[in-house]
Coordinates of N, CA and C in Angstrom, one line a residue:
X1 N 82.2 28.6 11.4 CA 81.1 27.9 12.0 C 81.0 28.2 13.5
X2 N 79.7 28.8 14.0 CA 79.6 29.2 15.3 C 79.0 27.5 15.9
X3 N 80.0 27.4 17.4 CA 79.5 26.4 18.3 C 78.0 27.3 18.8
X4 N 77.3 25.4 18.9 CA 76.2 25.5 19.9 C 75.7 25.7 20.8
X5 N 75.1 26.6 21.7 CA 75.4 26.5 23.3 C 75.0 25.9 23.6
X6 N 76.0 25.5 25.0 CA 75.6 24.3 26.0 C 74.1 24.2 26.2
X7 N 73.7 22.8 26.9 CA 72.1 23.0 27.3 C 71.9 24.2 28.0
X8 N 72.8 24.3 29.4 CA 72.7 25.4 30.5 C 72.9 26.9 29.6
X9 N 73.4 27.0 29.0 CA 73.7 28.4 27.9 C 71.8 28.4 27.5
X10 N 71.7 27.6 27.0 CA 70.5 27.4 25.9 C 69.6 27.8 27.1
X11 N 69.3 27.1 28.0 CA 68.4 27.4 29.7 C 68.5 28.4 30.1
X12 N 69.5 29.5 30.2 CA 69.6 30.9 30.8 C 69.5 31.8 29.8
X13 N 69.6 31.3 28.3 CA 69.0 32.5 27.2 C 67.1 32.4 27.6
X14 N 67.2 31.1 27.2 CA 65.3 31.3 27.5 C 65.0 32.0 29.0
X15 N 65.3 31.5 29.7 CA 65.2 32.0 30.7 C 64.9 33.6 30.8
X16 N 66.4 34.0 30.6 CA 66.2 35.3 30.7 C 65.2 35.7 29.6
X17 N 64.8 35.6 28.5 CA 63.7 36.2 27.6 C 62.2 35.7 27.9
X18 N 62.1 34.6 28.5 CA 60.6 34.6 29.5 C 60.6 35.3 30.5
X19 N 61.6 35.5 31.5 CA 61.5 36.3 32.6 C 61.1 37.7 31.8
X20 N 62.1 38.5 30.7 CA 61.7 39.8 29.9 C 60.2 39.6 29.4
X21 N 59.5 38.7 28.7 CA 58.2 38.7 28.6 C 57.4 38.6 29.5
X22 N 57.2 37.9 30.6 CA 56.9 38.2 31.6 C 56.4 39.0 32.5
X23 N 57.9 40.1 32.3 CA 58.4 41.4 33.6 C 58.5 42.5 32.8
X24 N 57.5 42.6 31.7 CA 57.7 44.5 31.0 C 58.7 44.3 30.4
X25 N 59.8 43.4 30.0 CA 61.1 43.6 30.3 C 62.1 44.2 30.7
X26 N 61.5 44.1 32.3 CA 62.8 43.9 33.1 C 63.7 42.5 33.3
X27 N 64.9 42.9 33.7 CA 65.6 41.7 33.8 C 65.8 40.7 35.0
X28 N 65.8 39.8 35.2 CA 66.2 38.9 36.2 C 66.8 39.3 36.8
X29 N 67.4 38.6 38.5 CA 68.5 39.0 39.0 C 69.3 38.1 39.0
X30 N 70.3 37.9 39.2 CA 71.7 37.1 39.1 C 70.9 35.8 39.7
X31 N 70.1 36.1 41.6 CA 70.1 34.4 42.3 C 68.7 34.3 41.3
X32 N 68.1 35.3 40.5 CA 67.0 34.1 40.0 C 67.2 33.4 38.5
X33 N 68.7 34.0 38.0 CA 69.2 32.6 37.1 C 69.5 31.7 37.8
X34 N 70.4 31.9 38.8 CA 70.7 30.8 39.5 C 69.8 29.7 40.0
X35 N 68.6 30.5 40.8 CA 67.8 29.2 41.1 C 67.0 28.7 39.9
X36 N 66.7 29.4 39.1 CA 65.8 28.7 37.5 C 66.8 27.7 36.9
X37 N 68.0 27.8 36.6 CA 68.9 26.7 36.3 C 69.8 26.2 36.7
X38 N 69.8 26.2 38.1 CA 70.4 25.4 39.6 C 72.0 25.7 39.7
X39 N 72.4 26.7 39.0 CA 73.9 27.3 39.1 C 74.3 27.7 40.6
X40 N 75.3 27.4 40.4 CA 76.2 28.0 41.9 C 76.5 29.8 41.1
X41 N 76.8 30.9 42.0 CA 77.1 32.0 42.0 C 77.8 32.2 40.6
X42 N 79.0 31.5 40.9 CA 80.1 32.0 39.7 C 80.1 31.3 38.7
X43 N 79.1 30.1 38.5 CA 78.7 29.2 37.3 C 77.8 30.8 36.4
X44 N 76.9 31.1 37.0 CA 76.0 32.1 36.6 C 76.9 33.0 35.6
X45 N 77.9 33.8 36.5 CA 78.6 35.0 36.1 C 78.8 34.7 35.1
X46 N 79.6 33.6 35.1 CA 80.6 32.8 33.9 C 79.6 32.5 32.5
X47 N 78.4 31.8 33.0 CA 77.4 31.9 31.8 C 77.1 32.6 31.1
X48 N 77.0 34.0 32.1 CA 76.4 35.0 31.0 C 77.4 35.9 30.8
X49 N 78.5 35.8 30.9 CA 79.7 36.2 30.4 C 80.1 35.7 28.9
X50 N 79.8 34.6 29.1 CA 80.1 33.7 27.4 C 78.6 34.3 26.1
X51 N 77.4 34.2 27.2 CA 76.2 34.7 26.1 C 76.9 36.2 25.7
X52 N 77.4 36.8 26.5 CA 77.6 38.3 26.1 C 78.5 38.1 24.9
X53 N 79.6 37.6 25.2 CA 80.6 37.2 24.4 C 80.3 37.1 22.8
X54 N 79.8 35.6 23.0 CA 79.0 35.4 21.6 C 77.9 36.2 21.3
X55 N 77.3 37.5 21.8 CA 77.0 38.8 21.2 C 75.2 38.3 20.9
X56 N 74.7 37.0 22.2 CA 73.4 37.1 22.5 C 72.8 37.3 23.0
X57 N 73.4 38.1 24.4 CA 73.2 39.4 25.1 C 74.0 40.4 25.2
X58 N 73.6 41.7 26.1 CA 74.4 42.6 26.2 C 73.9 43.1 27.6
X59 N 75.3 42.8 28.6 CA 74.6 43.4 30.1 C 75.3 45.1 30.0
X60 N 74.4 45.6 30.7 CA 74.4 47.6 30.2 C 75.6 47.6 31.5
X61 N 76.6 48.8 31.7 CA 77.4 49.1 32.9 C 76.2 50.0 33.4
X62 N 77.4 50.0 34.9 CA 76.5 50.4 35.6 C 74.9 50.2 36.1
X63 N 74.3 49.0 35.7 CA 73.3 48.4 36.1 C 73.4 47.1 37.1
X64 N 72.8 47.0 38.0 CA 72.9 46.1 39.1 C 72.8 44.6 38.3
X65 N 72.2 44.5 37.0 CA 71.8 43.8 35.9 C 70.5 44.0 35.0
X66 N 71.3 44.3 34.2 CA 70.5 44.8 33.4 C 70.5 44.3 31.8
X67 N 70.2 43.2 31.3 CA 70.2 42.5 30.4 C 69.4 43.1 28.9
X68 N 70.0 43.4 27.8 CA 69.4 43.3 26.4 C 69.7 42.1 25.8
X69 N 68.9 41.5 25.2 CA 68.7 40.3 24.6 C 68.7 41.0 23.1
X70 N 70.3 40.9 22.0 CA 70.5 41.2 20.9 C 69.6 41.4 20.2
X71 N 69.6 42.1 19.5 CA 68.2 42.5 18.3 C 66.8 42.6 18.5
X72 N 67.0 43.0 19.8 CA 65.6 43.0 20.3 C 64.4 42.3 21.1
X73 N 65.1 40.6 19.9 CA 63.6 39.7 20.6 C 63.6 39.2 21.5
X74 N 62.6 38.9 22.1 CA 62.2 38.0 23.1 C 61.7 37.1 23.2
X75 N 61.7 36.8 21.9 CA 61.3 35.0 22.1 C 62.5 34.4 21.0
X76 N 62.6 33.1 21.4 CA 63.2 31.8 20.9 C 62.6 31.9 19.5
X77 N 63.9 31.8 18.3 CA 63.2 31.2 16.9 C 63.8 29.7 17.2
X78 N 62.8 28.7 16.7 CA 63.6 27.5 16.6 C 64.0 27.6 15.5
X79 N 65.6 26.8 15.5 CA 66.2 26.8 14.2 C 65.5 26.1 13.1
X80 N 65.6 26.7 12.1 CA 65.0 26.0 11.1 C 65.4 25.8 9.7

């Protein structure tokens, strides 16, 4: 059984996939997760270190940040 993510988890996946629709998809930068869901620096890192983890992003090396959002989509399915 996979856990749910936190609200803030749940807030920086959307996040980042409206900023990609949005922006061509391009990705956000680190302070504009931070200021969209009020994280301090290393709350941020740490967030999307766990999305990566659980394998619902993937940040590329070598990119300043450079975010894929797994399987392609960019929008939110609600669970159903």
């Amino acid at each position: 059984m996979t856990r749910q993510l936190t609200a803030r988890q749940e807030a920086i996946l959307r996040y980042i996939i409206r900023y990609k629709c949005d922006h061509d998809g391009n990705s956000p930068t680190i302070r504009q997760v931070m200021a969209a869901v009020g994280y301090q620096a290393t709350s941020a890192v740490s967030a999307l270190k766990t999305l990566e983890r659980r394998g619902l992003i993937k940040r590329l090396p070598g990119r300043a940040l450079r975010i894929v959002v797994v399987g392609g989509m960019w929008s939110m399915e609600e669970p159903g």
